[in-house]
Each structure stands twice: as structure tokens, then as C-alpha cells.
Tab-separated table of C-alpha atoms in Angstrom:
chain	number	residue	atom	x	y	z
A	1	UNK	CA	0.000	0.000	0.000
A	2	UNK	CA	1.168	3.678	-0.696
A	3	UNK	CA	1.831	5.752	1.673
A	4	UNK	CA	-1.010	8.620	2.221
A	5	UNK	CA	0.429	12.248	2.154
A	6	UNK	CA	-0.620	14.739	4.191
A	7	UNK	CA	-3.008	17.664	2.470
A	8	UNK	CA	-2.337	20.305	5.045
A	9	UNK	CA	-0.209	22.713	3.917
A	10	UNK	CA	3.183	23.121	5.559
A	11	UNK	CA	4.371	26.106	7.730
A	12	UNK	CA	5.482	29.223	5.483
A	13	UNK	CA	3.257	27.870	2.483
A	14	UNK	CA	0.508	29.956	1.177
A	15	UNK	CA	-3.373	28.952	2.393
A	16	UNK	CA	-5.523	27.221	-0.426
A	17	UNK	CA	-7.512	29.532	-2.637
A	18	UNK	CA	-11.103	27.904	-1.390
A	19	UNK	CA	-10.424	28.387	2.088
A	20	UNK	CA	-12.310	31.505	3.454
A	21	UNK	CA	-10.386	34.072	5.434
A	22	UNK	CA	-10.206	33.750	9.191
A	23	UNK	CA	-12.858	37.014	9.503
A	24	UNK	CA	-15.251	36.797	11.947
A	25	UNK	CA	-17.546	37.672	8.747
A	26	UNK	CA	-16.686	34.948	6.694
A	27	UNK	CA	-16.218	32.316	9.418
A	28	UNK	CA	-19.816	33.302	10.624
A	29	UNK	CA	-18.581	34.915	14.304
A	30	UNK	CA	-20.821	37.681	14.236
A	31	UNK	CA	-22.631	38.515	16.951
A	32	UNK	CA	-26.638	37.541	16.476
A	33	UNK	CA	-29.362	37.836	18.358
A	34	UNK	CA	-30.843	34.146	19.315
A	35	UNK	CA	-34.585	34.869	20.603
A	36	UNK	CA	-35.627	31.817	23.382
A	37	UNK	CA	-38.873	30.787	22.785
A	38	UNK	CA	-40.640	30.239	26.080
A	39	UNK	CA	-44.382	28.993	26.452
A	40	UNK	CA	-45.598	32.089	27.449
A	41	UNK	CA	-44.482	34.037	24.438
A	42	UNK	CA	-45.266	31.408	21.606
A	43	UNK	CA	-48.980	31.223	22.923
A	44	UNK	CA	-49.254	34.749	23.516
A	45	UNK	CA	-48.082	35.107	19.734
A	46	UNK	CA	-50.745	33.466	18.467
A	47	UNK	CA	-53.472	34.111	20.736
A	48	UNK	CA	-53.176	37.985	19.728
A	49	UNK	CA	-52.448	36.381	15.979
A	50	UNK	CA	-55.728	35.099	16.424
A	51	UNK	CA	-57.703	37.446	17.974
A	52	UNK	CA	-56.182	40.173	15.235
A	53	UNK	CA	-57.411	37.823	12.035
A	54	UNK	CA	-60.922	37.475	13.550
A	55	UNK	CA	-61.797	41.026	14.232
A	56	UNK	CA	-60.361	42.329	11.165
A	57	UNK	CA	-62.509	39.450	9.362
A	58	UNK	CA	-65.796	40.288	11.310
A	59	UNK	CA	-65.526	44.071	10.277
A	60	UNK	CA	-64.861	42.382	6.385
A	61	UNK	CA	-67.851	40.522	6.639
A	62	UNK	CA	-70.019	43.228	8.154
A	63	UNK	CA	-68.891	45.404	5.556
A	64	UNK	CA	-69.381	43.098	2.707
A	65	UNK	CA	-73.025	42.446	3.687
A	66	UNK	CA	-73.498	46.353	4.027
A	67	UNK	CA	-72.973	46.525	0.236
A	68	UNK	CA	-76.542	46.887	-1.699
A	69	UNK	CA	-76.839	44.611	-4.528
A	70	UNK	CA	-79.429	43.621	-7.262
A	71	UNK	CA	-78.161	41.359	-9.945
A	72	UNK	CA	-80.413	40.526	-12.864
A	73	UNK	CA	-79.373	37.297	-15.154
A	74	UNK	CA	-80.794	38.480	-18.578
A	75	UNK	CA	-79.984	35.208	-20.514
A	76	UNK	CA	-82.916	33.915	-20.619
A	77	UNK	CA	-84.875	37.188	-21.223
A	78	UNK	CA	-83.383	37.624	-23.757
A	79	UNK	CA	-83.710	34.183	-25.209
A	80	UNK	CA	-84.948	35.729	-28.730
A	81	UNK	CA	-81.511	37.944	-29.112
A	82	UNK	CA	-79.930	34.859	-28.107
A	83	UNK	CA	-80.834	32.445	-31.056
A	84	UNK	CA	-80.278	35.839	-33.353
A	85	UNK	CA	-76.936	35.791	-32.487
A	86	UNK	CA	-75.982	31.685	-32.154
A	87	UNK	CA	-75.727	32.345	-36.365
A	88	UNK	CA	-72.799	34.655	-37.074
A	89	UNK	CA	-74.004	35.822	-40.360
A	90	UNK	CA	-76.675	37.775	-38.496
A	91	UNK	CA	-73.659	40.057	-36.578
A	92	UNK	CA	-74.599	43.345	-38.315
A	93	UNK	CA	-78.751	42.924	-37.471
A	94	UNK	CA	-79.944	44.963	-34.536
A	95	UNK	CA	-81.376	43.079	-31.281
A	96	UNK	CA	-82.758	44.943	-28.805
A	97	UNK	CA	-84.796	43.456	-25.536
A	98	UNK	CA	-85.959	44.782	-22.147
A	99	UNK	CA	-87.156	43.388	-18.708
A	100	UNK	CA	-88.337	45.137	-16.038
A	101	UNK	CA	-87.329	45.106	-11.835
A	102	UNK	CA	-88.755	46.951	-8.958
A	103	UNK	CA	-86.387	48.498	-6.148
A	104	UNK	CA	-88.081	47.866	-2.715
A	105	UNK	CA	-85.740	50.365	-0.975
A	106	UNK	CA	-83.845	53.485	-1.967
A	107	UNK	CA	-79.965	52.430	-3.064
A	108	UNK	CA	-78.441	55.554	-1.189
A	109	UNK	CA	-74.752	56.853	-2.133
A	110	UNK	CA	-72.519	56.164	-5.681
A	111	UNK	CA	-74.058	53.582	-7.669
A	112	UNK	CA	-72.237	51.239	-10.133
A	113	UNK	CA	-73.319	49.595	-12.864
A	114	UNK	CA	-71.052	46.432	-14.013
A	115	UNK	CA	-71.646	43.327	-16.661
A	116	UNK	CA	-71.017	39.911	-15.489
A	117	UNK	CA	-70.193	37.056	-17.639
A	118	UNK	CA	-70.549	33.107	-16.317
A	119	UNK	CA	-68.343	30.652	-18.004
A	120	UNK	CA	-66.112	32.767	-20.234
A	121	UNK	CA	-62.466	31.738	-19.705
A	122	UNK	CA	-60.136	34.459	-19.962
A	123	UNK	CA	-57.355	32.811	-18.626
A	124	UNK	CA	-55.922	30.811	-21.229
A	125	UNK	CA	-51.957	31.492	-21.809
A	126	UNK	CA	-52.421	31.824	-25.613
A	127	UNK	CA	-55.702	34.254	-25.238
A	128	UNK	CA	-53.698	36.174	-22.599
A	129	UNK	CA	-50.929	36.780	-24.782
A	130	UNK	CA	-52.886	37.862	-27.797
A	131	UNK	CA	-52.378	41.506	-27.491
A	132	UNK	CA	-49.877	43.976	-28.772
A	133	UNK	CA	-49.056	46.441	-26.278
A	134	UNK	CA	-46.325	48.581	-28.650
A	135	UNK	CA	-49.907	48.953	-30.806
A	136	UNK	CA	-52.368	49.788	-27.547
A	137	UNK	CA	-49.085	52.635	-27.040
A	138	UNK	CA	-49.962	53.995	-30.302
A	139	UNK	CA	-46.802	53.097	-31.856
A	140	UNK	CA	-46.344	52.419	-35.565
A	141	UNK	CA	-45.241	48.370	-35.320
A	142	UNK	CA	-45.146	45.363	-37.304
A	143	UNK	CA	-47.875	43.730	-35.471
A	144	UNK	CA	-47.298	40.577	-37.751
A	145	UNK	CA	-44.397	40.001	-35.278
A	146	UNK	CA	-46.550	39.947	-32.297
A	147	UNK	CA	-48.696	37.705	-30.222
A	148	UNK	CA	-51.978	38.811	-32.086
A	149	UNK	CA	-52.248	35.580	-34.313
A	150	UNK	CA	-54.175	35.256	-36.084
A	151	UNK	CA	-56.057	38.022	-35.451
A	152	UNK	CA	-53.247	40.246	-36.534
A	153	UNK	CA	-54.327	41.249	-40.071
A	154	UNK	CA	-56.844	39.588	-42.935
A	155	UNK	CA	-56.191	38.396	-45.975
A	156	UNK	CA	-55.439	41.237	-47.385
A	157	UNK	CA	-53.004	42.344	-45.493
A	158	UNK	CA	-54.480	44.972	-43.978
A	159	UNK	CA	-53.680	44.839	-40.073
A	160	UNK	CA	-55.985	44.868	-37.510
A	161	UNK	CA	-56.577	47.816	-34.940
A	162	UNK	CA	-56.440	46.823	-32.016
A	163	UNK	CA	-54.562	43.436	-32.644
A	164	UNK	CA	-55.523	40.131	-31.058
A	165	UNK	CA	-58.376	37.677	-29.296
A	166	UNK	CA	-58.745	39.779	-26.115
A	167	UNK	CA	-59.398	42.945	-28.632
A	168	UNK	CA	-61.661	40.968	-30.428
A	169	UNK	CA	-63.714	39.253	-27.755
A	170	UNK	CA	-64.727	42.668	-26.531
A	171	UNK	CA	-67.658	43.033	-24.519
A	172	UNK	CA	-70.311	44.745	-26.579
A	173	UNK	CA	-73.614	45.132	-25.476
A	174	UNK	CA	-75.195	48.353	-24.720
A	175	UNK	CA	-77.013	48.571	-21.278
A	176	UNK	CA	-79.437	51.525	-20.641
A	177	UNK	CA	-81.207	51.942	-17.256
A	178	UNK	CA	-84.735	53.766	-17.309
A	179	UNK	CA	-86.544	55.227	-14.371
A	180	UNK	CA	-90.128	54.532	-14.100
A	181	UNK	CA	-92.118	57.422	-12.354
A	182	UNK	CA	-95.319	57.628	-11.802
A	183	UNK	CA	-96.652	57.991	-15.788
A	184	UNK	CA	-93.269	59.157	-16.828
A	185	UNK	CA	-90.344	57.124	-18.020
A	186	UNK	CA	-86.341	58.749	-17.221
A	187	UNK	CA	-83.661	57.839	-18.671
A	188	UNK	CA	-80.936	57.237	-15.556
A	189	UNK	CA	-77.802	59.254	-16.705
A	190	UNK	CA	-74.841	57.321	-16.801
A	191	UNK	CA	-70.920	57.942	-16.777
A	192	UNK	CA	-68.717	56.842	-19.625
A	193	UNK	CA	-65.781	57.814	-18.175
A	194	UNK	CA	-63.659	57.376	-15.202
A	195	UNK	CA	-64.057	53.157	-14.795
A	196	UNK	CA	-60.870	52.236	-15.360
A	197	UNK	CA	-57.694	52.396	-13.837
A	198	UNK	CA	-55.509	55.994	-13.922
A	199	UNK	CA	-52.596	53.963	-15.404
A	200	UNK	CA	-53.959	52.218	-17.574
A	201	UNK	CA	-56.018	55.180	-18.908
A	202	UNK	CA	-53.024	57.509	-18.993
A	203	UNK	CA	-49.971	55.433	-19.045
A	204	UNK	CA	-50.598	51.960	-20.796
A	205	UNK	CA	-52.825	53.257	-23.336
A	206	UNK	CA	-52.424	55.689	-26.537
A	207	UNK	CA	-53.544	57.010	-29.650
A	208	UNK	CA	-51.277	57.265	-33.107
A	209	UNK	CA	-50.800	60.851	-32.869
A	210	UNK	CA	-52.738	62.887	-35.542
A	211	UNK	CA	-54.847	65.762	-36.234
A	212	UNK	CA	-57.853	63.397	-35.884
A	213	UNK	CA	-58.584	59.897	-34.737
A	214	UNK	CA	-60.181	58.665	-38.275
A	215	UNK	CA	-56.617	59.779	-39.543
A	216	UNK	CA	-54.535	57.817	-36.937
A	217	UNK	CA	-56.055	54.744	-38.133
A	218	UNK	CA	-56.186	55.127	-42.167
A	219	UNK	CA	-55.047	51.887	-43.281
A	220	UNK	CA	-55.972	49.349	-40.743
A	221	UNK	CA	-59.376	47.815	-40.284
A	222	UNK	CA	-61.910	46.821	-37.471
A	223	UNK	CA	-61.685	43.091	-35.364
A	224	UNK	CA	-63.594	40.569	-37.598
A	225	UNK	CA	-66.479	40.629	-34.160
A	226	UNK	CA	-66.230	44.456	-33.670
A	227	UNK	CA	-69.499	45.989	-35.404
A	228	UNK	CA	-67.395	49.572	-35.776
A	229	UNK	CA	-64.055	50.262	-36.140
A	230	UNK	CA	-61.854	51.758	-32.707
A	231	UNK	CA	-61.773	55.657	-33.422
A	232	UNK	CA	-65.904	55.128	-33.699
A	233	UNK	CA	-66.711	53.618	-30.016
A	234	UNK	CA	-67.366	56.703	-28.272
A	235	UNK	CA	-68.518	59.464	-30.987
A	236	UNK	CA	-69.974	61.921	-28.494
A	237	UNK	CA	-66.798	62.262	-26.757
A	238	UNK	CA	-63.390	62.578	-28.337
A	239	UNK	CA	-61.250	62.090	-25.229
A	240	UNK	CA	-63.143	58.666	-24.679
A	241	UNK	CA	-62.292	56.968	-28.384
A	242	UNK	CA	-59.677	54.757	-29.844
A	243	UNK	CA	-56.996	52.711	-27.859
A	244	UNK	CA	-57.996	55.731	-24.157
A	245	UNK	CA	-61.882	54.283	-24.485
A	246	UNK	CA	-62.709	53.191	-20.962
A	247	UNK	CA	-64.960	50.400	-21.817
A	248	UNK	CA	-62.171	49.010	-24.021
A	249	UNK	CA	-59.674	49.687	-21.728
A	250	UNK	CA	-61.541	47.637	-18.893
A	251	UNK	CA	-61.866	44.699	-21.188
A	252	UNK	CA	-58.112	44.168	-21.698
A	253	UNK	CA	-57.607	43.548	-17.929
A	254	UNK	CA	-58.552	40.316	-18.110
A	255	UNK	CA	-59.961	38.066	-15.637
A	256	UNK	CA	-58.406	34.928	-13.081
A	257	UNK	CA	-61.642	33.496	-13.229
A	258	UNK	CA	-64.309	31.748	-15.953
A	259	UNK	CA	-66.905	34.173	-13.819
A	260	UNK	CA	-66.236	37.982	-12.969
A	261	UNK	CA	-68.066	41.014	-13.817
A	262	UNK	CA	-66.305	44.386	-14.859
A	263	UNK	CA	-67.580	47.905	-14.396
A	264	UNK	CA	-69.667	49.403	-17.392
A	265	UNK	CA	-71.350	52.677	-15.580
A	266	UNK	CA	-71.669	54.882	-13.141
A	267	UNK	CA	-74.883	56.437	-12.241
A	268	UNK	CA	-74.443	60.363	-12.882
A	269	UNK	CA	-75.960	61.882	-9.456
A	270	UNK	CA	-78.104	64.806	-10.602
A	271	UNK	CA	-81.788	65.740	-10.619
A	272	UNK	CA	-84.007	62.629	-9.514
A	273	UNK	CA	-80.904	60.501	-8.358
A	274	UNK	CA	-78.685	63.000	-6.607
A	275	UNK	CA	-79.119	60.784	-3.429
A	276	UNK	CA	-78.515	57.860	-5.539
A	277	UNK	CA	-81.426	55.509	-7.342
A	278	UNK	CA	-84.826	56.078	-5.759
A	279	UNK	CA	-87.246	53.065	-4.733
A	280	UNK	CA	-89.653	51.695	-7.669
A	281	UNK	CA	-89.689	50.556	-10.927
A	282	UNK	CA	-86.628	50.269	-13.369
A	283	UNK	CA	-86.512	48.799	-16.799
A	284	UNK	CA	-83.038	47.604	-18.240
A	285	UNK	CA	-83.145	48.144	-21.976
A	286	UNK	CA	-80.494	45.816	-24.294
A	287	UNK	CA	-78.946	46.000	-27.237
A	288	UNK	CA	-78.206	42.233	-27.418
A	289	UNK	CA	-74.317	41.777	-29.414
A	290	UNK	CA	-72.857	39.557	-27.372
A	291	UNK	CA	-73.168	35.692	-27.767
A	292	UNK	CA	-72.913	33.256	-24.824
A	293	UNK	CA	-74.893	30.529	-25.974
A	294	UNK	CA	-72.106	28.330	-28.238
A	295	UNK	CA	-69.721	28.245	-24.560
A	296	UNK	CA	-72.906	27.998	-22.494
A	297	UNK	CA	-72.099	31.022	-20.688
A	298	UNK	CA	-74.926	33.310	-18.923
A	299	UNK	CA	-74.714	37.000	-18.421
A	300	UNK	CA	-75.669	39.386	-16.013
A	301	UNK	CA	-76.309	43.112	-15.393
A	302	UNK	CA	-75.505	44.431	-11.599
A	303	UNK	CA	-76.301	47.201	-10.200
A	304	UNK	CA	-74.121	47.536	-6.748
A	305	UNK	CA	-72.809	49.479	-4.202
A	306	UNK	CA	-69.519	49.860	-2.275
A	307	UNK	CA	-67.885	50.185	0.700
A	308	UNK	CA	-64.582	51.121	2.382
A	309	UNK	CA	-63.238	47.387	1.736
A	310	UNK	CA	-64.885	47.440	-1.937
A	311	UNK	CA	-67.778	45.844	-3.181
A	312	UNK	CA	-70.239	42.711	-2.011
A	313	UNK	CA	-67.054	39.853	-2.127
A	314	UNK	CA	-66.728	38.429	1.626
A	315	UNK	CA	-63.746	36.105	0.393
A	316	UNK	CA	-60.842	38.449	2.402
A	317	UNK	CA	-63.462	38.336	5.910
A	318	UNK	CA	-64.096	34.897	5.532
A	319	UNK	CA	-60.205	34.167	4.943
A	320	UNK	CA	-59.198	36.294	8.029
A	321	UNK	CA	-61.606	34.702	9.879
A	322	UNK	CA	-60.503	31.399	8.903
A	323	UNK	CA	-56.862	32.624	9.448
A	324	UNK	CA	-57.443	33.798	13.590
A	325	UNK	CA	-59.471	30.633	14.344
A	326	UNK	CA	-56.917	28.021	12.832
A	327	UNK	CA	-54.245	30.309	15.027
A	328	UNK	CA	-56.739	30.397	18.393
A	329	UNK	CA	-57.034	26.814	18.068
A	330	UNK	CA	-53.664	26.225	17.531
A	331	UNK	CA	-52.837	28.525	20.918
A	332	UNK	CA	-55.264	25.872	22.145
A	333	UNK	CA	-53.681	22.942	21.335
A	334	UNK	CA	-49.952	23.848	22.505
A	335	UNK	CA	-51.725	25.230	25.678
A	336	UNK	CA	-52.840	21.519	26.358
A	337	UNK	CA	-49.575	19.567	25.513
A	338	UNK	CA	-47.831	21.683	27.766
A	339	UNK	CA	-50.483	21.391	30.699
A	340	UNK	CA	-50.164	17.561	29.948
A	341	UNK	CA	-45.972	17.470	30.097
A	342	UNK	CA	-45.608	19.857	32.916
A	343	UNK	CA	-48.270	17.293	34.882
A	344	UNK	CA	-46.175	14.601	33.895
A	345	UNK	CA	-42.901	16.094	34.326
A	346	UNK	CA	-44.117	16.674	37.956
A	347	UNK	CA	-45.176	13.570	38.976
A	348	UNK	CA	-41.471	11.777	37.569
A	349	UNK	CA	-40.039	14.407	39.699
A	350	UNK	CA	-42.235	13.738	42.754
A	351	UNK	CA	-41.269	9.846	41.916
């Protein structure tokens, strides 16, 4: 057998490379703080754990059910709109339908209209993708090089404005909320504007620049689904057209979930409804564009209030609430192992 020779390095030889130096950094010799966890502070940490999760989640669930609500599924009213639009050669007839619904109590404070849509699944990775945000900028870009296929441009070649199947899947019905009083019928003034997000309105979304929006968007054409091209979806007001138009804008923040509902209106507080929508009769009036029926999707109209934690969704209470009881329970538990050792650490002792 060889002999083994020794790795250590004699005296007068230089130290290894991969040896660390002899720091009180790198030979981990730093002072540290080492907490000792008694009994008395683990369960006091999550007793007042506990007690924190479930009284924030009681004032969430108060607040939640606070909210005023009245959501109206208008599939089925609609039935005849329905089967109009199941064939797609009928996309450029009108449909128009109405139902009718009586508030009991007055629905004081801002009012918000929103559109909800059952079974529509906007979280696929490909439908997600489908966008061109150089193009929602305003910039001039080869959208053929972007995620839009293959709703990027036709056959033509003329490109597509805006780009992609989240563009073209756009909500489109038009909602209109009439006041019934007395012999009289009033139209409820709604906002337009001022429903979506500040950076999104002013930051991730453009126009081309030009001395008008028709201009801006010679050359391209409307979404194959879209019954008027983008520079025509607000005509009354110019600052709300194009890529900047709020319900557009609202759209292309797409959804976690197959259902979710997105905010369409406001209710304008002025004459009749400056306290917010009186009790009585209401009649939604639809122009029916959108089709559900081919994913068996429903759709809904809301009309809803809010709060200081946000609208009628008691998921975050319910979660805190879940959150302090698994903790008080838990407090619980150790609180009874360590009654049951100290008793039988005594009696060995006493032994």
C-alpha cells in the first residue's frame, strides 16, 4: 500500500484559494441575536395572531353584507336575441330586448353599474398573450411580429386595430337603465368615463398621434367581431375613443376566473338621483351583441354598491376569519400539551 500524504499545507506555504479568510464575517462569528422561545411568548403570539385575524374578518364581513346589490341574469330574457346571435351571419342585425325590476328600498350613495359574464375563460396562456401592447401605445409596429395571431391582419393584409383575441372578444352590449315614475319614463344618466384604472387610462394606453382619430387609423381595419371600427366607439366624446376608451380599456384587464363582472357605468348623481337611485320601478333596456350561448355562458347586469373594503365579495373576511381561528385553536392545542408534560414532568419528579 502507498503511503497517504498529508493535504495540510506546511508552515510558510501559502493557504488554499477555497479556504475563506479567518474574519469573523466569513467564518460566521458575528454577533446575532438568538430569541428563546418560552411557552408564554409562543402562545401569547398566536393568541393575539388570532384574535387580530378574527376582528379584522368580522368588520370584512359586516362590511361586505353592508354593500346593496341587485343582480339581474338576462340570458334567458333575452332568449330571442340569443338564437339571433348563435348564427354569425346575423352580426350586423340589430337586437334589442328589455325586462323590467322593482327596487323595494332606496340604493343611497354612488351607484355602479357592471356586466357579469358566467363561463367565459379568460385565462388561457395563448388568449392572454394575444395583445400587442407597442400597438395599444400607439406606436407604428409590425404587429405581424406579435402575439396577435391570427387576429393580426386579414387576408389582405391589412392589419388589424387593435390586434388580437382579447381585442376581439370585446364586450359589446349596450345597457341603458330607465326610471319609471309615476306615468313618466327617465332615462338614468350614466358615466362613460372614469371606470378604469388611472394607469392604464393615462400610461398603458395611446392614440397614433394625428390631427384626428379617423386619420390615426387610415389603413388598418376593425376586429372581424367588432361591429365599428376603434376611433368610432365613443362618438360623443373625443377624449373617450380609440386605444384611451374606458370600456375598451376595462376589457383588456382580463380576468383569473371563468366568472367575474367588470364595471360598465356609473350612475351620474343629478336631478331625480342626486341621493342615488330612488325606490320603484326600473326597466333595463339591451342591445343584445354579445353571444354566450355556443360556450354555455350566462350573463348578467348588476347594479351595486360599495364600501370602504370594496364591493359585495366576503372572500378576504371569511379568509381572516378562517386565518385567527386556525391560530386560536392552535394557541389551544400547545396550551394543552404543555399542561399535559408539565403534569407529567411533575409527577417523575415527585417519583
Amino acid at each position: 500500500m502507498k503511503n497517504k500524504t498529508s493535504v495540510l499545507p506546511r508552515e510558510g506555504e501559502a493557504q488554499p484559494s477555497g479556504c475563506p479568510d479567518n474574519s469573523a464575517f466569513k467564518q460566521q462569528r458575528l454577533p446575532a441575536w438568538k430569541p428563546q422561545l418560552t411557552i408564554a411568548s409562543v402562545l401569547s403570539s398566536f393568541f393575539l395572531t388570532g384574535a387580530f385575524c378574527l376582528t379584522v374578518g368580522v368588520f370584512l364581513v359586516l362590511s361586505a353584507n353592508s354593500v346593496r346589490e341587485i343582480q339581474v341574469d338576462y340570458s334567458d330574457k333575452c332568449s330571442d336575441c340569443s338564437k339571433l346571435r348563435e348564427n354569425s351571419s346575423n352580426w350586423n342585425k340589430e337586437c334589442h330586448c328589455s325586462f323590467n325590476f322593482t327596487l323595494k328600498e332606496d340604493i343611497l350613495g354612488d351607484v355602479f353599474m357592471y356586466y357579469g359574464l358566467q363561463n367565459f375563460y379568460q385565462n388561457h396562456r395563448r388568449y392572454v398573450r394575444s395583445r400587442s401592447d407597442a400597438q395599444l401605445l400607439g406606436r407604428n409596429v409590425n404587429i405581424q411580429r406579435s402575439y396577435c395571431a391570427p387576429f393580426s391582419t386579414y387576408r389582405n393584409g391589412t392589419p388589424m386595430a387593435p390586434c388580437g383575441a382579447i381585442a376581439n372578444s370585446m364586450f359589446n352590449d349596450t345597457i341603458d337603465l330607465f326610471y319609471n315614475r309615476n306615468s313618466s319614463v327617465i332615462q338614468v344618466p350614466l358615466l362613460k368615463t372614469g371606470n378604469s384604472w388611472w394607469t392604464d387610462k393615462n400610461v398603458k394606453f395611446r392614440n397614433p398621434e394625428s390631427y384626428n382619430l379617423s386619420s390615426a387609423f387610415a389603413g388598418t381595419a376593425r376586429p372581424p367581431y367588432w361591429q365599428k371600427p376603434v376611433y368610432l366607439l365613443d362618438e360623443e366624446d373625443e377624449r373617450n375613443n380609440g386605444y384611451v376608451n374606458d370600456d375598451f380599456i376595462v376589457w383588456m384587464r382580463v380576468s383569473a376566473f371563468a366568472t367575474f363582472r367588470n364595471l360598465y357605468r356609473r350612475v351620474r348623481r343629478v336631478r331625480h338621483f342626486t341621493e342615488g337611485l330612488p325606490a320603484g320601478n326600473y326597466t333595463f333596456h339591451i342591445s343584445y351583441n354579445f353571444p354566450v350561448t355556443r360556450f354555455k355562458g350566462r350573463k348578467h347586469v348588476i347594479l351595486s354598491t360599495v364600501v370602504w373594503s370594496g364591493g359585495s365579495n366576503p372572500f378576504l373576511g371569511i379568509a381572516y376569519l378562517i386565518s385567527g381561528t386556525a391560530a386560536t385553536l392552535t394557541g389551544f392545542v400547545i396550551t394543552g400539551i404543555h399542561l399535559k408534560l408539565r403534569k407529567k414532568k411533575t409527577y417523575f419528579q415527585k417519583q
